[in-house]
Tab-separated table of C-alpha atoms in Angstrom:
chain	number	residue	atom	x	y	z
A	1	MET	CA	90.073	40.600	-3.469
A	2	GLU	CA	93.468	38.962	-3.865
A	3	VAL	CA	94.047	36.421	-6.635
A	4	ASN	CA	94.091	33.496	-4.190
A	5	GLU	CA	90.739	34.618	-2.791
A	6	MET	CA	89.339	34.563	-6.329
A	7	PHE	CA	90.714	31.047	-6.781
A	8	SER	CA	88.905	30.049	-3.565
A	9	LYS	CA	85.661	31.380	-5.033
A	10	ILE	CA	86.278	29.343	-8.179
A	11	ASP	CA	86.896	26.285	-6.021
A	12	GLU	CA	83.354	26.627	-4.649
A	13	LEU	CA	81.760	26.442	-8.114
A	14	GLU	CA	79.766	23.297	-8.856
A	15	CYS	CA	80.134	21.090	-11.914
A	16	LEU	CA	77.479	21.346	-14.576
A	17	ASP	CA	75.011	18.441	-14.550
A	18	ASN	CA	75.269	17.825	-18.285
A	19	TYR	CA	76.696	14.568	-19.622
A	20	GLU	CA	77.039	12.699	-22.881
A	21	PHE	CA	78.312	9.358	-24.130
A	22	ILE	CA	80.969	9.609	-26.818
A	23	SER	CA	83.287	7.274	-28.700
A	24	ILE	CA	86.763	7.015	-27.212
A	25	ASN	CA	88.004	8.013	-30.681
A	26	LEU	CA	86.689	11.492	-29.870
A	27	ALA	CA	87.411	11.547	-26.139
A	28	VAL	CA	90.874	13.126	-25.985
A	29	GLY	CA	90.600	16.343	-23.981
A	30	ARG	CA	87.251	15.380	-22.455
A	31	VAL	CA	86.530	14.814	-18.754
A	32	LEU	CA	85.214	11.535	-17.349
A	33	ALA	CA	81.853	11.804	-15.595
A	34	GLU	CA	82.120	8.480	-13.743
A	35	ASP	CA	84.673	6.091	-12.280
A	36	ILE	CA	85.908	3.317	-14.578
A	37	ILE	CA	86.597	-0.073	-12.961
A	38	THR	CA	88.785	-2.746	-14.555
A	39	THR	CA	87.006	-5.830	-15.880
A	40	LYS	CA	90.044	-7.452	-17.519
A	41	PRO	CA	93.379	-7.867	-15.721
A	42	LEU	CA	96.517	-6.236	-17.097
A	43	PRO	CA	98.416	-8.245	-18.166
A	44	PHE	CA	95.651	-10.720	-19.021
A	45	ALA	CA	97.932	-13.714	-18.235
A	46	ASP	CA	101.493	-14.529	-17.230
A	47	ASN	CA	103.452	-13.724	-20.387
A	48	SER	CA	106.927	-13.080	-21.678
A	49	ALA	CA	108.464	-9.606	-21.823
A	50	LEU	CA	110.898	-10.653	-24.550
A	51	ASP	CA	111.826	-13.354	-27.046
A	52	GLY	CA	113.578	-16.271	-25.355
A	53	TYR	CA	113.002	-19.611	-23.660
A	54	ALA	CA	110.523	-20.242	-20.818
A	55	PHE	CA	111.685	-22.751	-18.216
A	56	ASN	CA	111.406	-23.660	-14.534
A	57	TYR	CA	114.135	-21.926	-12.536
A	58	ASN	CA	114.650	-25.086	-10.438
A	59	ASP	CA	116.092	-26.714	-13.609
A	60	ILE	CA	118.682	-23.978	-14.255
A	61	ASN	CA	121.611	-26.374	-13.736
A	62	SER	CA	120.353	-28.988	-16.221
A	63	PRO	CA	120.237	-29.109	-20.030
A	64	LEU	CA	116.672	-28.343	-21.143
A	65	LYS	CA	114.811	-30.104	-23.919
A	66	ILE	CA	113.088	-27.598	-26.250
A	67	LEU	CA	109.531	-28.788	-26.837
A	68	GLY	CA	108.556	-26.212	-29.449
A	69	THR	CA	107.715	-22.552	-29.933
A	70	ILE	CA	104.879	-20.487	-28.446
A	71	PHE	CA	103.853	-17.343	-30.349
A	72	ALA	CA	101.947	-14.318	-29.110
A	73	GLY	CA	98.259	-14.857	-29.699
A	74	ASP	CA	98.514	-18.660	-29.466
A	75	LYS	CA	95.602	-19.698	-27.236
A	76	LYS	CA	96.556	-23.348	-26.796
A	77	GLU	CA	97.560	-24.463	-23.324
A	78	TYR	CA	101.168	-25.585	-22.987
A	79	SER	CA	103.038	-27.126	-20.073
A	80	ILE	CA	106.527	-28.300	-19.304
A	81	GLY	CA	107.897	-31.105	-17.193
A	82	LYS	CA	111.233	-31.680	-15.535
A	83	ASN	CA	114.168	-30.293	-17.571
A	84	GLU	CA	111.951	-29.006	-20.379
A	85	CYS	CA	111.362	-25.600	-21.925
A	86	TYR	CA	109.614	-23.801	-24.744
A	87	LYS	CA	110.932	-21.175	-27.061
A	88	ILE	CA	108.630	-18.205	-26.441
A	89	MET	CA	107.948	-14.944	-28.253
A	90	THR	CA	107.275	-11.540	-26.688
A	91	GLY	CA	103.717	-11.379	-25.332
A	92	ALA	CA	103.146	-15.131	-25.525
A	93	ILE	CA	101.508	-16.861	-22.549
A	94	PHE	CA	103.833	-18.764	-20.210
A	95	PRO	CA	103.524	-22.551	-20.365
A	96	THR	CA	102.338	-24.125	-17.125
A	97	GLY	CA	105.285	-25.087	-14.927
A	98	SER	CA	107.603	-22.316	-16.168
A	99	ASP	CA	108.522	-19.156	-14.285
A	100	THR	CA	111.595	-17.639	-15.964
A	101	VAL	CA	112.812	-16.609	-19.421
A	102	VAL	CA	116.341	-16.635	-20.789
A	103	MET	CA	116.518	-14.237	-23.739
A	104	LEU	CA	117.618	-15.353	-27.182
A	105	GLU	CA	120.856	-13.380	-26.947
A	106	ASP	CA	121.928	-15.602	-24.019
A	107	GLU	CA	121.062	-18.934	-25.614
A	108	ALA	CA	123.598	-21.763	-25.682
A	109	PHE	CA	123.201	-25.445	-26.583
A	110	ASP	CA	124.896	-28.747	-25.814
A	111	GLU	CA	125.847	-31.337	-28.399
A	112	ASN	CA	122.297	-32.751	-28.305
A	113	GLY	CA	120.644	-29.395	-29.016
A	114	ASN	CA	119.418	-28.941	-25.462
A	115	LEU	CA	119.319	-25.430	-23.997
A	116	ILE	CA	122.060	-24.506	-21.541
A	117	VAL	CA	120.918	-21.673	-19.249
A	118	PRO	CA	123.569	-19.192	-18.053
A	119	LYS	CA	123.987	-19.259	-14.285
A	120	TYR	CA	123.512	-15.475	-13.942
A	121	ILE	CA	119.858	-15.596	-15.047
A	122	LYS	CA	117.601	-14.598	-12.150
A	123	LYS	CA	114.352	-16.287	-11.216
A	124	ASP	CA	111.220	-14.670	-12.783
A	125	ASN	CA	113.359	-12.916	-15.397
A	126	ALA	CA	111.166	-11.335	-18.135
A	127	ARG	CA	108.013	-12.746	-16.581
A	128	LYS	CA	105.012	-10.414	-16.588
A	129	LEU	CA	102.509	-11.631	-14.023
A	130	LYS	CA	98.783	-11.701	-14.647
A	131	GLY	CA	97.169	-8.590	-13.126
A	132	GLU	CA	100.443	-7.084	-11.882
A	133	GLU	CA	99.547	-3.750	-13.504
A	134	LEU	CA	95.805	-3.822	-12.791
A	135	GLY	CA	93.585	-6.477	-11.292
A	136	ILE	CA	89.874	-7.008	-11.863
A	137	GLY	CA	87.770	-4.613	-9.765
A	138	GLU	CA	90.491	-1.979	-9.364
A	139	LEU	CA	89.951	1.687	-10.180
A	140	LEU	CA	91.143	2.241	-13.728
A	141	LEU	CA	90.332	5.959	-14.056
A	142	SER	CA	88.439	8.175	-11.648
A	143	LYS	CA	85.641	10.624	-12.293
A	144	SER	CA	86.868	14.091	-13.342
A	145	THR	CA	89.962	12.680	-15.066
A	146	LEU	CA	91.032	14.636	-18.132
A	147	LEU	CA	91.502	12.084	-20.898
A	148	ASN	CA	94.725	12.057	-22.905
A	149	ALA	CA	96.160	9.579	-25.388
A	150	ALA	CA	97.592	7.243	-22.710
A	151	LYS	CA	94.299	7.150	-20.807
A	152	ILE	CA	92.448	6.363	-24.041
A	153	MET	CA	94.779	3.371	-24.394
A	154	LEU	CA	93.795	2.245	-20.888
A	155	LEU	CA	90.108	2.464	-21.781
A	156	ALA	CA	90.662	0.509	-24.991
A	157	SER	CA	92.549	-2.186	-23.042
A	158	GLN	CA	89.316	-2.872	-21.179
A	159	GLY	CA	87.207	-3.196	-24.314
A	160	ILE	CA	85.576	0.183	-23.662
A	161	SER	CA	84.521	2.004	-26.818
A	162	PHE	CA	82.168	4.653	-25.381
A	163	VAL	CA	82.564	6.710	-22.209
A	164	LYS	CA	80.379	9.035	-20.176
A	165	VAL	CA	81.896	12.515	-20.096
A	166	PHE	CA	80.889	15.946	-18.894
A	167	ALA	CA	79.284	17.919	-21.703
A	168	LYS	CA	81.253	20.964	-22.742
A	169	PRO	CA	79.780	24.204	-21.398
A	170	LYS	CA	77.980	26.475	-23.827
A	171	ILE	CA	79.895	29.735	-23.903
A	172	ALA	CA	78.780	33.063	-25.349
A	173	VAL	CA	81.299	35.847	-25.975
A	174	PHE	CA	80.279	39.494	-26.309
A	175	SER	CA	82.132	42.750	-26.611
A	176	THR	CA	80.754	46.070	-25.423
A	177	GLY	CA	81.491	49.633	-26.428
A	178	ASN	CA	80.368	52.245	-28.923
A	179	GLU	CA	83.973	52.837	-29.982
A	180	ILE	CA	84.821	49.374	-31.368
A	181	ASN	CA	84.462	47.889	-34.830
A	182	GLU	CA	85.000	44.333	-36.017
A	183	PRO	CA	88.309	43.512	-37.766
A	184	TRP	CA	86.376	42.912	-41.000
A	185	GLN	CA	84.684	46.322	-40.859
A	186	THR	CA	85.910	49.781	-41.813
A	187	CYS	CA	87.389	51.611	-38.841
A	188	ASP	CA	87.760	55.406	-38.750
A	189	ASP	CA	90.427	57.345	-36.880
A	190	ARG	CA	88.240	57.703	-33.791
A	191	SER	CA	87.359	54.045	-33.446
A	192	ILE	CA	89.326	50.877	-32.623
A	193	TYR	CA	89.212	47.311	-33.836
A	194	ASN	CA	87.723	44.651	-31.598
A	195	ALA	CA	90.768	42.610	-30.575
A	196	ASN	CA	89.334	41.344	-27.290
A	197	ALA	CA	86.682	38.980	-28.597
A	198	LEU	CA	89.119	37.045	-30.766
A	199	GLY	CA	91.676	36.997	-27.977
A	200	ILE	CA	89.098	35.526	-25.591
A	201	SER	CA	87.750	32.926	-28.034
A	202	SER	CA	91.277	31.890	-29.043
A	203	LEU	CA	92.364	31.544	-25.417
A	204	LEU	CA	89.294	29.387	-24.774
A	205	LEU	CA	89.985	27.232	-27.821
A	206	ASN	CA	93.608	26.835	-26.800
A	207	ASN	CA	92.349	25.306	-23.556
A	208	GLY	CA	89.850	22.981	-25.225
A	209	PHE	CA	86.663	25.083	-25.122
A	210	GLU	CA	84.587	26.320	-28.019
A	211	SER	CA	82.556	29.514	-27.847
A	212	GLU	CA	80.015	31.448	-29.877
A	213	TYR	CA	80.705	35.058	-30.668
A	214	LYS	CA	77.528	37.111	-30.242
A	215	GLY	CA	78.746	40.487	-31.456
A	216	ILE	CA	79.243	43.973	-30.062
A	217	LEU	CA	76.807	45.314	-27.493
A	218	LYS	CA	76.348	49.049	-27.428
A	219	ASP	CA	76.578	50.984	-24.170
A	220	GLU	CA	72.841	51.226	-23.618
A	221	LYS	CA	71.393	49.706	-20.467
A	222	GLN	CA	68.111	48.301	-21.728
A	223	SER	CA	69.785	46.777	-24.773
A	224	LEU	CA	72.394	45.101	-22.567
A	225	LYS	CA	69.725	43.606	-20.324
A	226	GLN	CA	67.839	42.172	-23.286
A	227	GLU	CA	70.960	40.539	-24.683
A	228	ILE	CA	71.783	38.985	-21.314
A	229	ILE	CA	68.242	37.608	-21.070
A	230	LYS	CA	68.484	36.164	-24.599
A	231	ALA	CA	71.724	34.399	-23.623
A	232	SER	CA	70.151	32.665	-20.600
A	233	ASN	CA	70.540	29.258	-22.314
A	234	TYR	CA	74.340	29.543	-22.165
A	235	ASP	CA	76.326	28.160	-19.247
A	236	VAL	CA	78.875	30.968	-19.454
A	237	ILE	CA	78.662	34.537	-20.739
A	238	ILE	CA	81.874	36.488	-21.239
A	239	THR	CA	81.934	40.205	-21.976
A	240	SER	CA	84.778	42.660	-22.282
A	241	GLY	CA	84.402	46.345	-21.569
A	242	GLY	CA	81.971	47.882	-19.108
A	243	ALA	CA	83.982	46.555	-16.176
A	244	SER	CA	85.210	49.770	-14.570
A	245	LYS	CA	83.408	52.584	-12.764
A	246	GLY	CA	82.670	54.906	-15.692
A	247	GLU	CA	79.230	56.390	-16.180
A	248	ALA	CA	78.511	54.224	-19.231
A	249	ASP	CA	79.613	50.945	-17.585
A	250	PHE	CA	76.186	49.388	-17.177
A	251	MET	CA	77.088	45.677	-17.042
A	252	LYS	CA	77.277	45.394	-13.256
A	253	SER	CA	73.959	47.138	-12.629
A	254	CYS	CA	72.285	45.197	-15.454
A	255	LEU	CA	73.300	41.877	-13.926
A	256	GLN	CA	72.293	42.884	-10.425
A	257	GLU	CA	68.859	43.982	-11.636
A	258	LEU	CA	68.489	40.608	-13.364
A	259	GLY	CA	69.177	38.733	-10.122
A	260	TYR	CA	72.831	37.820	-10.573
A	261	GLU	CA	75.080	37.563	-7.519
A	262	CYS	CA	78.519	39.160	-7.660
A	263	ILE	CA	81.045	36.631	-6.364
A	264	VAL	CA	84.163	38.504	-7.501
A	265	GLY	CA	83.923	42.305	-7.642
A	266	SER	CA	87.539	42.931	-8.604
A	267	ILE	CA	90.978	41.336	-8.410
A	268	ASP	CA	93.715	43.113	-6.518
A	269	ILE	CA	96.318	42.767	-9.235
A	270	ARG	CA	97.374	45.019	-12.072
A	271	PRO	CA	96.361	45.063	-14.907
A	272	ALA	CA	93.439	42.623	-14.474
A	273	GLY	CA	91.905	44.450	-11.495
A	274	PRO	CA	88.441	45.329	-12.904
A	275	THR	CA	87.616	41.670	-13.674
A	276	LYS	CA	84.227	40.657	-12.224
A	277	ILE	CA	82.421	37.329	-11.887
A	278	PHE	CA	78.638	37.016	-11.440
A	279	LYS	CA	76.571	33.904	-10.822
A	280	LYS	CA	72.896	32.989	-11.192
A	281	GLY	CA	72.095	29.364	-10.489
A	282	LYS	CA	74.960	27.613	-12.233
A	283	GLN	CA	75.328	30.196	-14.975
A	284	LEU	CA	78.454	32.342	-14.805
A	285	VAL	CA	78.980	35.798	-16.262
A	286	PHE	CA	82.446	37.302	-16.560
A	287	ILE	CA	82.914	41.021	-17.082
A	288	LEU	CA	86.446	41.535	-18.338
A	289	PRO	CA	88.193	44.892	-18.678
A	290	GLY	CA	88.075	46.688	-22.010
A	291	ASN	CA	91.820	47.308	-22.287
A	292	PRO	CA	93.286	44.398	-24.301
A	293	MET	CA	96.093	43.397	-21.918
A	294	SER	CA	93.779	43.650	-18.907
A	295	CYS	CA	91.118	41.662	-20.750
A	296	TYR	CA	93.490	38.879	-21.768
A	297	ILE	CA	95.093	38.527	-18.334
A	298	GLY	CA	91.690	38.677	-16.630
A	299	CYS	CA	90.420	35.921	-18.920
A	300	PHE	CA	93.524	33.807	-18.370
A	301	LEU	CA	93.406	34.106	-14.571
A	302	SER	CA	89.661	33.820	-13.975
A	303	VAL	CA	87.716	32.482	-16.953
A	304	ILE	CA	89.945	29.537	-17.887
A	305	PRO	CA	90.188	28.026	-14.348
A	306	ALA	CA	86.467	28.598	-13.702
A	307	ILE	CA	85.363	26.898	-16.911
A	308	LYS	CA	87.689	23.982	-16.224
A	309	LYS	CA	86.148	23.683	-12.745
A	310	ILE	CA	82.516	23.625	-13.908
A	311	SER	CA	83.539	21.188	-16.660
A	312	GLY	CA	84.399	18.613	-13.999
A	313	ARG	CA	88.194	18.735	-14.102
A	314	LYS	CA	90.120	17.774	-10.970
A	315	GLU	CA	93.023	20.013	-11.884
A	316	TYR	CA	91.633	23.356	-12.939
A	317	LEU	CA	94.095	25.958	-11.663
A	318	HIS	CA	97.048	26.897	-13.823
A	319	GLU	CA	100.128	24.795	-13.157
A	320	THR	CA	103.062	26.647	-11.680
A	321	CYS	CA	106.739	25.847	-12.010
A	322	GLU	CA	109.793	27.111	-10.179
A	323	ALA	CA	112.185	29.445	-11.931
A	324	THR	CA	115.037	31.735	-11.005
A	325	PHE	CA	114.445	35.416	-11.703
A	326	ASN	CA	116.901	36.642	-14.322
A	327	GLY	CA	117.958	40.222	-13.546
A	328	ASP	CA	116.862	42.849	-11.055
A	329	MET	CA	113.476	44.586	-11.181
A	330	ILE	CA	111.883	47.491	-9.308
A	331	GLN	CA	108.091	47.880	-9.218
A	332	LYS	CA	105.290	49.413	-7.199
A	333	GLY	CA	104.804	47.252	-4.131
A	334	SER	CA	101.580	48.952	-3.051
A	335	ARG	CA	99.718	46.475	-5.256
A	336	ALA	CA	100.161	43.010	-6.680
A	337	ASN	CA	101.401	43.001	-10.258
A	338	ILE	CA	101.469	40.792	-13.296
A	339	VAL	CA	105.071	40.479	-14.475
A	340	LEU	CA	105.274	39.366	-18.107
A	341	GLY	CA	108.375	37.591	-19.290
A	342	ASN	CA	109.925	34.538	-20.891
A	343	TYR	CA	110.774	31.210	-19.303
A	344	MET	CA	113.697	29.214	-20.671
A	345	ASP	CA	116.190	26.780	-19.159
A	346	GLY	CA	114.823	27.303	-15.643
A	347	LYS	CA	115.070	31.096	-15.797
A	348	PHE	CA	112.344	33.737	-15.990
A	349	THR	CA	113.378	36.945	-17.727
A	350	PRO	CA	110.953	39.897	-17.451
A	351	LEU	CA	110.168	41.842	-20.616
A	352	ASN	CA	110.694	45.136	-18.805
A	353	LYS	CA	113.001	45.698	-15.815
A	354	ASN	CA	110.546	48.280	-14.405
A	355	ASN	CA	107.463	46.249	-15.361
A	356	LYS	CA	105.862	49.310	-16.944
A	357	PHE	CA	103.169	48.493	-19.470
A	358	SER	CA	99.968	50.199	-20.482
A	359	PRO	CA	96.891	47.986	-19.920
A	360	ALA	CA	95.924	48.862	-23.509
A	361	MET	CA	99.008	47.148	-24.976
A	362	ILE	CA	98.901	43.824	-26.815
A	363	LYS	CA	102.448	43.314	-28.102
A	364	PRO	CA	103.924	42.405	-24.669
A	365	LEU	CA	101.423	39.527	-24.489
A	366	ALA	CA	102.604	38.291	-27.872
A	367	ASN	CA	106.249	38.523	-26.763
A	368	ALA	CA	105.823	36.662	-23.441
A	369	ASN	CA	105.457	32.947	-22.731
A	370	ALA	CA	105.013	33.128	-18.950
A	371	LEU	CA	103.964	35.409	-16.122
A	372	TYR	CA	104.748	35.928	-12.468
A	373	LEU	CA	102.153	37.073	-9.925
A	374	SER	CA	103.976	39.424	-7.605
A	375	LYS	CA	102.786	40.018	-4.061
A	376	ILE	CA	101.645	43.199	-2.351
A	377	GLY	CA	104.689	44.791	-0.729
A	378	GLU	CA	107.117	43.262	-3.214
A	379	ASN	CA	108.919	46.431	-4.312
A	380	GLU	CA	111.807	44.705	-6.006
A	381	ILE	CA	112.906	41.300	-7.192
A	382	SER	CA	116.586	40.453	-7.117
A	383	ASP	CA	118.571	38.423	-9.578
A	384	LYS	CA	118.501	34.651	-8.960
A	385	THR	CA	115.454	34.894	-6.641
A	386	LEU	CA	113.502	31.628	-6.733
A	387	ILE	CA	109.913	32.314	-7.847
A	388	LYS	CA	106.880	30.385	-9.106
A	389	ILE	CA	105.641	31.262	-12.557
A	390	ILE	CA	102.679	30.314	-14.765
A	391	LYS	CA	103.241	29.450	-18.402
A	392	LEU	CA	100.924	31.320	-20.730
A	393	SER	CA	98.668	29.106	-22.823
């Protein structure tokens, strides 16, 4: 299926029904599991946006008697009468009867020490109205909002110290293949190091998700089935290798025999084509290709959006941005292709003008900061063509 069809399948996934209450000190990067309604107006009262003098605009043409000074945090009630004012500090509550502030830099006085207000001051200058930002009963933050530092400030402004969030999914990462060894093991000339597992777990961590590495599964059907059964308490299982049509690629048949439904059998884009997604209840299993570049791109395109979706996020697909293509490129248009490159100053420059990479390569991934998803039938891309790219993260 095409990439957009896969995204449609991801859109149909349901959120996990697991929640927890956590301190807002720990809530950055977490997803709200309920709407938050304001209980305290912002601002909490009419107050001054700067240091100056609070007065009634109707008295602008008269000298104003200064009654005293009001500081931020002063909870006494103050009021002014005709031709009166108070010196007021930033954040201090307006005295009753006042509606405008003249800032200190514009102050002037008559011979009796009364304030003379410049005629260019506008009514309601520097006046922050009670509830003008948020009133009581308004929606502060909606369910499925990803919390960042600014949103934590909003929560704190309401006296909220704990929030209900979606629990993070439990993720298990496996590798498969008789030919791979761990980076900390000895590797002979006929074996390869397991780069995929660390690439997957690092990509997950970079997007806010922790995972547990469960080791290398050998290409033996019964053993694979047992390991899948043992991992039934995980929300997500991710494997790499065993995704193609070779004789020893048992993962698909193992999952089908265990009652898993295949929702994505392949993606029509090189080099992530063999990527598969299976589902049983709300548990997801991803079979990623064994070749490192294919594995990484398959994880980036399918695993990351899917886990964001089941974690309750509103925005789960990768953000795109417009860029102009820098240079001319010829490629095979009989398929959709991943074009790796670098984005800078509004331009996307491909790493290779013919877009020729082996799916087993890793270095191009390390040298790129963005990718372009070309379309079927797109045989060439001309210089200065406007395209949409995805930044790698």
